[in-house]
CSV table of C-alpha atoms in Angstrom, one decimal:
chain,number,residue,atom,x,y,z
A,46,UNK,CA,7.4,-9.5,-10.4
A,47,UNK,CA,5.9,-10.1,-7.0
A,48,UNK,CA,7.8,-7.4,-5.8
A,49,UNK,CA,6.9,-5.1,-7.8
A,50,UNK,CA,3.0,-5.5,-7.6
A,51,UNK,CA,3.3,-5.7,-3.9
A,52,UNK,CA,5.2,-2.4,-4.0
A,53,UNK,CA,2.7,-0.7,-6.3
A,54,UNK,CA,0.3,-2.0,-4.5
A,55,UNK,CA,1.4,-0.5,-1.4
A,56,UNK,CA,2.0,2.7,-2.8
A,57,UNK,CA,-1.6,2.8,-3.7
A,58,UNK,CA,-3.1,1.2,-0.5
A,59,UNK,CA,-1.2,4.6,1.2
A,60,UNK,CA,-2.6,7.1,-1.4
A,61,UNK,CA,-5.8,5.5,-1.3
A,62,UNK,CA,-5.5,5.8,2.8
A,63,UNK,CA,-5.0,9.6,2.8
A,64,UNK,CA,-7.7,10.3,-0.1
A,65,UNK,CA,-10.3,9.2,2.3
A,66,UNK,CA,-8.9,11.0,5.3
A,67,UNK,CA,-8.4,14.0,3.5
A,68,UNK,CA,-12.2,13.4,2.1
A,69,UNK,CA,-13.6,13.2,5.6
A,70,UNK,CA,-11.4,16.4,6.5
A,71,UNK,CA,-13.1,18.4,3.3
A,72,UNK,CA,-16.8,16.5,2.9
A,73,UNK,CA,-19.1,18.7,5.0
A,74,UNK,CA,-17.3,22.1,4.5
A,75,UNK,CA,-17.9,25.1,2.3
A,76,UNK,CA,-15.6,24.7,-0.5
A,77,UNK,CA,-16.6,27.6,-2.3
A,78,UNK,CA,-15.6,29.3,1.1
A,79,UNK,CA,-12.1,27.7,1.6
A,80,UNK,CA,-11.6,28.6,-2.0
A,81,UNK,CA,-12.2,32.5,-1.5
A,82,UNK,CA,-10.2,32.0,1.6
A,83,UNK,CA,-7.2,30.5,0.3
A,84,UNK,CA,-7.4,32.8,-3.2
A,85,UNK,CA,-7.5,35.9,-0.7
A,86,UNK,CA,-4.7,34.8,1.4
A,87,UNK,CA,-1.5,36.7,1.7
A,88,UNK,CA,1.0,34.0,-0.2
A,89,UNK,CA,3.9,36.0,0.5
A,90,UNK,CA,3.9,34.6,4.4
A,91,UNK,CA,4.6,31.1,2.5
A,92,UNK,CA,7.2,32.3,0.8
A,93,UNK,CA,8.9,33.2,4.3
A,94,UNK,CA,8.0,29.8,5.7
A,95,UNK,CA,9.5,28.6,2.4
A,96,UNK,CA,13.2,30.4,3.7
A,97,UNK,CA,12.9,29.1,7.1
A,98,UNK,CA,12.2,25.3,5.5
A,99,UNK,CA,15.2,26.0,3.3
A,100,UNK,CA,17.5,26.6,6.5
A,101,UNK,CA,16.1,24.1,9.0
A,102,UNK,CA,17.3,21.4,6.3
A,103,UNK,CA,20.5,23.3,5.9
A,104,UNK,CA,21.2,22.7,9.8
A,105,UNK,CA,19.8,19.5,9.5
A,106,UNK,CA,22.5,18.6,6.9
A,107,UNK,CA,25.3,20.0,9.1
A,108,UNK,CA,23.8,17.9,12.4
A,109,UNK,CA,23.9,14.5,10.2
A,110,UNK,CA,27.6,15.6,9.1
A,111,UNK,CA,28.5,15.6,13.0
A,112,UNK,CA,27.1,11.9,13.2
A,113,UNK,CA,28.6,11.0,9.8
A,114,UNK,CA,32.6,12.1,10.8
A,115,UNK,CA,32.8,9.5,13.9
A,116,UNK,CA,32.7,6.6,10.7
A,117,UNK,CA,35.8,8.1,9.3
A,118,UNK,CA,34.1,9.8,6.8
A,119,UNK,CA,34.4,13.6,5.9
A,120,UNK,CA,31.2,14.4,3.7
A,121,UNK,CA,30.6,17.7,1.6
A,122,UNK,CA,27.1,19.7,3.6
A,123,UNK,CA,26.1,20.0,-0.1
A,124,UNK,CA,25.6,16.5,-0.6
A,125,UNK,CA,24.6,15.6,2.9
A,126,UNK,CA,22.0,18.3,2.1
A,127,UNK,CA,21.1,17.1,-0.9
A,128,UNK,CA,20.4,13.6,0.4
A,129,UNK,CA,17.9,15.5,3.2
A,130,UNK,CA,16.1,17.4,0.2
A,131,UNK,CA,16.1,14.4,-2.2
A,132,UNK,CA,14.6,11.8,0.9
A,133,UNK,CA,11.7,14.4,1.5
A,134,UNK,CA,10.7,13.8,-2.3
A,135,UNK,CA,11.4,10.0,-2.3
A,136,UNK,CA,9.1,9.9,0.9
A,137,UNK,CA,5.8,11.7,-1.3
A,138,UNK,CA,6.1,8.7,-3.5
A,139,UNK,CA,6.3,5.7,-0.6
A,140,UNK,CA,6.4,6.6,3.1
A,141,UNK,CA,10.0,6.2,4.9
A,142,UNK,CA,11.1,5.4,1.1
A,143,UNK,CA,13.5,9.2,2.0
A,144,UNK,CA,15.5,7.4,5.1
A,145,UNK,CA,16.9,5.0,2.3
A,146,UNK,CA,17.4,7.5,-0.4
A,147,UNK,CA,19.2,9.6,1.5
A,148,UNK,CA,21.5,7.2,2.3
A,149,UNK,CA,21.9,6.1,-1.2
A,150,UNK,CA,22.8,9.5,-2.8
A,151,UNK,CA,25.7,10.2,0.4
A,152,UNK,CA,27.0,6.8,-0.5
A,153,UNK,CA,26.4,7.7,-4.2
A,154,UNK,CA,28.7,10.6,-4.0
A,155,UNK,CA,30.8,10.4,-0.8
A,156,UNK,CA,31.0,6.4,-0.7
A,157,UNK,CA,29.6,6.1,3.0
A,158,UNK,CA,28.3,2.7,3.6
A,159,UNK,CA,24.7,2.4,3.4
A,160,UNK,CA,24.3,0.4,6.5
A,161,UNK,CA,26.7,2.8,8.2
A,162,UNK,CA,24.3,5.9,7.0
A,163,UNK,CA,21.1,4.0,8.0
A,164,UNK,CA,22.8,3.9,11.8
A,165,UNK,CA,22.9,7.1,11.8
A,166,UNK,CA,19.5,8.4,10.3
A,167,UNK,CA,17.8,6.2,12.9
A,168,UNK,CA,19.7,8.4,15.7
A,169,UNK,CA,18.8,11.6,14.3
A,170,UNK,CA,15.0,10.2,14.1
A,171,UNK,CA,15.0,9.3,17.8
A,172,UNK,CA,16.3,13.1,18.6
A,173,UNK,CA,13.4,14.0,16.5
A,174,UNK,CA,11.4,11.7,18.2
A,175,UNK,CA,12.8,12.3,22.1
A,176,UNK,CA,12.3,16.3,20.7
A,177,UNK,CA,9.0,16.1,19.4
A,178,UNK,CA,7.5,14.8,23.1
A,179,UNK,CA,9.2,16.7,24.8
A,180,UNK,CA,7.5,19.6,23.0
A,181,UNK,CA,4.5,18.0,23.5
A,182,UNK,CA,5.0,18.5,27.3
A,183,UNK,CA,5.8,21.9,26.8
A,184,UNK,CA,2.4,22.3,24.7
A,185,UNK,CA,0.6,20.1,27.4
A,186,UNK,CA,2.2,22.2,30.6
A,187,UNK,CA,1.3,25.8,28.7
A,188,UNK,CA,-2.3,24.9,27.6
A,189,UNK,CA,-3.1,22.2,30.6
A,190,UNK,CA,-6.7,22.8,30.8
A,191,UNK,CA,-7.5,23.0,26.9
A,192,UNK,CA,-4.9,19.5,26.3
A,193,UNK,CA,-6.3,17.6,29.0
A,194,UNK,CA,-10.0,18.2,28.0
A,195,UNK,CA,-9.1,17.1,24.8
A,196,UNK,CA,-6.9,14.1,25.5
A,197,UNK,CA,-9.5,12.7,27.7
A,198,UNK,CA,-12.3,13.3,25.3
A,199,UNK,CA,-10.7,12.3,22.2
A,200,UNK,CA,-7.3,9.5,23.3
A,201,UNK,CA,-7.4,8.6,26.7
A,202,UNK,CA,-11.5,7.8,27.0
A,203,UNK,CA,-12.2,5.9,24.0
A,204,UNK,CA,-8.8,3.9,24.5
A,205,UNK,CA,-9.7,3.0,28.0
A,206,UNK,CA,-13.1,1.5,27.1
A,207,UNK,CA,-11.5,-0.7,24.7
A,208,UNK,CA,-8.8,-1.5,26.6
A,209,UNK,CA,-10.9,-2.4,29.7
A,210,UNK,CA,-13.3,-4.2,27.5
A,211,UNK,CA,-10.2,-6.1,26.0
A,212,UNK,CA,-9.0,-7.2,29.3
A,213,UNK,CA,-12.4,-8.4,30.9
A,214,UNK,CA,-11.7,-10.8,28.5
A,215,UNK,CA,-9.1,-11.5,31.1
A,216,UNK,CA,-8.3,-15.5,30.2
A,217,UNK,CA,-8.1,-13.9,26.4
A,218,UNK,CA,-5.4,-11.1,27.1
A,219,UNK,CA,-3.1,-13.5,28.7
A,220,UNK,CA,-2.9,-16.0,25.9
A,221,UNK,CA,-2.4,-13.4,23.2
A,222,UNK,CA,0.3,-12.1,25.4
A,223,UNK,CA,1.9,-15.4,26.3
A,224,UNK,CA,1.5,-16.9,22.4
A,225,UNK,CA,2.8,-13.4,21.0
A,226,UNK,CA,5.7,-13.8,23.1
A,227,UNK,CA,6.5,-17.8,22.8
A,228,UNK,CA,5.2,-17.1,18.8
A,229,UNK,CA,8.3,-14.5,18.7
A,230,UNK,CA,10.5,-16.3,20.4
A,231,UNK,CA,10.4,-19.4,17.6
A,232,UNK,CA,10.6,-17.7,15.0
A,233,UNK,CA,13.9,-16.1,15.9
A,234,UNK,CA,15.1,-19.7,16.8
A,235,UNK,CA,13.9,-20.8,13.8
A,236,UNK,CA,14.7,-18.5,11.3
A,237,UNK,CA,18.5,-18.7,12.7
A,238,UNK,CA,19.2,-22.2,13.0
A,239,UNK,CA,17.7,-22.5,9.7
A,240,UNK,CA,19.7,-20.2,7.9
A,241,UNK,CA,22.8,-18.8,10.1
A,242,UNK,CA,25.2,-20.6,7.6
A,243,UNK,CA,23.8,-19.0,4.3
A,244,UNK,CA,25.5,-16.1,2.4
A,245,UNK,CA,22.4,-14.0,2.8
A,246,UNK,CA,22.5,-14.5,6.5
A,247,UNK,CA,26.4,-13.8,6.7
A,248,UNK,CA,24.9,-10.3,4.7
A,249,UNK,CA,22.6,-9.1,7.0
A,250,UNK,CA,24.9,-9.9,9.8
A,251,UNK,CA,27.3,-7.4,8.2
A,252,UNK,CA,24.3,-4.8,7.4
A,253,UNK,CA,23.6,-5.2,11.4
A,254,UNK,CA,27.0,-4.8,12.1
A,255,UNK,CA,27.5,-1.4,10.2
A,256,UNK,CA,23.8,-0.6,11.1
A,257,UNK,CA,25.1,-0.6,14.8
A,258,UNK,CA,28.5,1.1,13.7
A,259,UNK,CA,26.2,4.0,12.7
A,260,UNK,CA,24.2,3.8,15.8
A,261,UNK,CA,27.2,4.0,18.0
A,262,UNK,CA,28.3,7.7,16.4
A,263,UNK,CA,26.4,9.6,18.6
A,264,UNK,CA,28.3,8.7,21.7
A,265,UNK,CA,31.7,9.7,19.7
A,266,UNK,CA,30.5,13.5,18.8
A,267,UNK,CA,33.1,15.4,19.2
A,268,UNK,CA,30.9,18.6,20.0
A,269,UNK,CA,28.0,17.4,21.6
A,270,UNK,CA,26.6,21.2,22.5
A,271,UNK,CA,27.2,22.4,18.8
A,272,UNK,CA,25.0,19.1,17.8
A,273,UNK,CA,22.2,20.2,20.3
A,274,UNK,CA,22.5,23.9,19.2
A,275,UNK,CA,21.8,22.3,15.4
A,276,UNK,CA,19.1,20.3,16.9
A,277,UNK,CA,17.4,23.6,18.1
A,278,UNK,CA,17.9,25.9,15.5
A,279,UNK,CA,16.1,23.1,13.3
A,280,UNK,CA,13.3,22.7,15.6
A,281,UNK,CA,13.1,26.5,16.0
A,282,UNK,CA,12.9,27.5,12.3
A,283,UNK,CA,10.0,24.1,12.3
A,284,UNK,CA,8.1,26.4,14.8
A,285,UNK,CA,8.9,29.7,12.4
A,286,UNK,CA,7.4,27.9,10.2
A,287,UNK,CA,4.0,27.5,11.5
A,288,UNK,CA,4.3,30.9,12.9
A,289,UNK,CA,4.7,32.9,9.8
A,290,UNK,CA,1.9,30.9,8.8
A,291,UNK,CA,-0.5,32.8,10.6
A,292,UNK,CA,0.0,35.9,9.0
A,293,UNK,CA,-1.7,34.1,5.7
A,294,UNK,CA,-5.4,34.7,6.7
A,295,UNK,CA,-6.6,37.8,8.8
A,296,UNK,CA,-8.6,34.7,11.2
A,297,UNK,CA,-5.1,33.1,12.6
A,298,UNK,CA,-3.0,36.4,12.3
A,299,UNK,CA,-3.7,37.0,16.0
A,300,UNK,CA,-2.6,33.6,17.1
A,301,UNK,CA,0.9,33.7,19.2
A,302,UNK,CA,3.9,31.0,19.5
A,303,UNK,CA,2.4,28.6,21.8
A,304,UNK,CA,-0.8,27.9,19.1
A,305,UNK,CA,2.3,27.7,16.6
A,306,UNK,CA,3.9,25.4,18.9
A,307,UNK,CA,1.2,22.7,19.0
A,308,UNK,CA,0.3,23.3,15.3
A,309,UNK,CA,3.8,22.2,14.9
A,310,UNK,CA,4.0,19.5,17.5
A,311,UNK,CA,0.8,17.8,16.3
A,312,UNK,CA,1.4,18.8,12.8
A,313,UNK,CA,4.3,16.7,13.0
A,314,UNK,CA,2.3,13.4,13.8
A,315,UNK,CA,0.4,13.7,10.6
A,316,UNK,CA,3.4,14.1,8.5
A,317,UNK,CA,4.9,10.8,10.6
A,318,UNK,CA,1.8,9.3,9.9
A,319,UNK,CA,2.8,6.3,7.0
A,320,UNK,CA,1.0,7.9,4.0
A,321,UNK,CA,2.3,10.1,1.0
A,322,UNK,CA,3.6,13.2,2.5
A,323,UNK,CA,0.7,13.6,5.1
A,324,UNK,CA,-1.8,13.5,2.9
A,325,UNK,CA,-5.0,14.0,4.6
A,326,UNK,CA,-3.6,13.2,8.1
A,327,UNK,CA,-1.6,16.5,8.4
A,328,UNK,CA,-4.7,17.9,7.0
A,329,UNK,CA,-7.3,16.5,10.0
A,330,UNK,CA,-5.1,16.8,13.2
A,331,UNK,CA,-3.8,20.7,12.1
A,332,UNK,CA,-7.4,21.5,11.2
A,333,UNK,CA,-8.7,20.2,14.9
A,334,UNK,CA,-5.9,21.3,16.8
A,335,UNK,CA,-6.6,25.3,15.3
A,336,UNK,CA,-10.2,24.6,16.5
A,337,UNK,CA,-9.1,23.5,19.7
A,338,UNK,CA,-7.9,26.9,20.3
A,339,UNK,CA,-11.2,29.2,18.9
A,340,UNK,CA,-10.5,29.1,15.2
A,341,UNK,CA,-13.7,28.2,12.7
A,342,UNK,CA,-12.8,25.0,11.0
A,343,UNK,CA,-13.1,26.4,7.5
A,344,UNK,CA,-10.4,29.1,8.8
A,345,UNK,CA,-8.6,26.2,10.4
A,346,UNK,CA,-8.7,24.0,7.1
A,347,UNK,CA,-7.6,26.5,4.9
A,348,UNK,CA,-4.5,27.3,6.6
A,349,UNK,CA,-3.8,23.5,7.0
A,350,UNK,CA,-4.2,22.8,2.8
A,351,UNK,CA,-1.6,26.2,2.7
A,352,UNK,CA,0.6,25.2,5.1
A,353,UNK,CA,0.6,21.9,3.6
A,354,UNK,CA,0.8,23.0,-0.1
A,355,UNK,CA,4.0,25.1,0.9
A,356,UNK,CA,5.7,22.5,2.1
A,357,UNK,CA,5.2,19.6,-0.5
A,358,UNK,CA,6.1,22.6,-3.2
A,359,UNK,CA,9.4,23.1,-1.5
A,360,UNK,CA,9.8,19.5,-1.1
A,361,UNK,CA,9.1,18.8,-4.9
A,362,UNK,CA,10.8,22.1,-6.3
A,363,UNK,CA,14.4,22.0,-4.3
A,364,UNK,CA,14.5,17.8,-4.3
A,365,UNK,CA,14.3,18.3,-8.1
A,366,UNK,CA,16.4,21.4,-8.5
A,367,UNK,CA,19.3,19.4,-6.4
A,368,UNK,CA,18.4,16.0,-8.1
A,369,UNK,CA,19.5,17.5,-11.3
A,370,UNK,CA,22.3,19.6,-9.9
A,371,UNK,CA,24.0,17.1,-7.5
A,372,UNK,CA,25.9,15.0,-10.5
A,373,UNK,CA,27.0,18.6,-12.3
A,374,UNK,CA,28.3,19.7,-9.0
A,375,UNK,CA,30.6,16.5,-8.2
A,376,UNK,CA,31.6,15.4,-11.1
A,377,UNK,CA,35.0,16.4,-10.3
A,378,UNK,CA,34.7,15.7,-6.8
A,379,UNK,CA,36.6,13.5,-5.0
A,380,UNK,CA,35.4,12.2,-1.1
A,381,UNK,CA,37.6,12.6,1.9
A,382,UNK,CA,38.1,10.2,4.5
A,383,UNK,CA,39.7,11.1,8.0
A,384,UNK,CA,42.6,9.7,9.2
């Protein structure tokens, strides 16, 4: 029972989270504007975006297959795929709620190991995550002058003065440090000598055990430069999709691949961010990045609520489409295991 109110709870805590961000986003603009701007807009860009969404999680799918076969296991793309499109849905309803439902319907339907899978997905999300600064970089190298005005304004300024403020305080940093650390430090002593010898502790040794199993198949890839050519495409069609974006509204049609590029790069934050499908974050930091580079911030927000509205339609439309077709499709299916 206590689960389950904590977990509504939480569910609404995120919600309620991005309905004031996206409030703040939308509270001094012209709606009636936006409106006429979106209503006017050329939807059939989206529907491009759409296809270039559709294929990014099909190479996706084949990527995690190449992590998958070093367990032993020889999964179907179709259900790897449909785990991908089913884990976007699960994560509109609770943030990172998708990394264990994708998991679940492989080992639904190809009887991988959870724990095994969850090795994995962590792998491909520090790819995504090594990727995704090192785009940054590339955004930060191509528009230097524009980034670094903007990182020192709106990051690196107000961090410092708290930081600096935190640390004149200098008997006061130390002995949060030094308590964190010894505070830390007990708790793992305690929680194991306490219950090392329990059934639920022998568990979680063996979900560590295949967790680590599933961390370790990225340095048995048999074709690493097939994996990173997936890992580009992926990131590629990401950036397609921001691009064809543009075309949507005659005040971003003139914008090139580099704007695209950061749209995508910092785009990708607010989806990161832990509320329901970037609810209001994706909304604020796509908005202010588009301004950043000479676009009004009505023209800005309106292609940020499309951009947005494209992508939790595809996420809702295919993860139900394949939620209904993945038991129809393997119902005679039986999974493969290598030798």
């Amino acid at each position: 029972m206590k689960a389950k109110l904590f977990s509504a709870l939480r569910i609404v805590l995120f919600f309620a989270i991005g309905a004031v961000l996206f409030w703040l986003v939308i509270r001094n603009q012209n709606l009636d504007e936006i409106k006429s701007k979106l209503q006017a807009a050329n939807w059939w860009w989206a529907v491009g975006a759409l296809a270039f969404g559709f294929l990014s999680n099909i190479f996706r799918a084949m990527r995690w297959n190449m992590l998958i076969h070093p367990l032993g296991f020889k999964p179907k793309v179709r259900n790897t795929f449909g785990g991908v499109m089913i884990g976007y849905m699960a994560n509109l309803a609770i943030p990172r709620l998708g990394e264990v439902m994708r998991c679940a319907i492989v080992n639904r339907y190809e009887k991988v190991p959870v724990n095994k899978l969850l090795g994995t997905v962590v792998v491909e999300r520090v790819i995504d995550v090594l990727t995704i600064f090192v785009l940054l970089l590339v955004v930060v190298l191509l528009e230097f002058e524009k980034m670094s005005d903007f990182s020192m304004q709106y990051v690196f300024s107000p961090m410092g003065r708290k930081l600096q403020a935190f640390i004149s305080h200098s008997v006061l940093f130390y002995v949060v440090i030094v308590a964190a650390f010894a505070g830390g430090l007990f708790l793992f002593w305690f929680l194991y000598t306490r219950f090392r010898r329990t059934r639920y502790f022998i568990k979680l040794k063996y979900i560590i055990r295949g967790f680590l199993t599933g961390l370790k198949s990225v340095g048995q890839l048999k074709n690493r430069n097939l994996f990173l050519f997936y890992t580009f495409l992926i990131w590629l069609l990401y950036l397609m999709m921001s691009y064809i974006c543009f075309f949507c509204f005659p005040a971003t049609s003139h914008l090139g691949f580099v704007i695209a590029l950061a749209v995508m790069v910092f785009g990708g934050f607010g989806w990161a961010a832990p509320v329901q499908g970037g609810f209001g974050t994706f909304h604020i930091i796509v908005t202010q990045t588009l301004v950043l580079f000479g676009v009004a911030e009505n023209d800005g927000l309106a292609y940020a609520i499309l951009s947005h509205a494209t992508q939790i339609f595809a996420m809702l439309f295919f993860g139900l489409i394949i939620l209904i077709l993945l038991p129809i499709v393997n119902r005679h299916y039986k999974p493969l295991q290598e030798n």
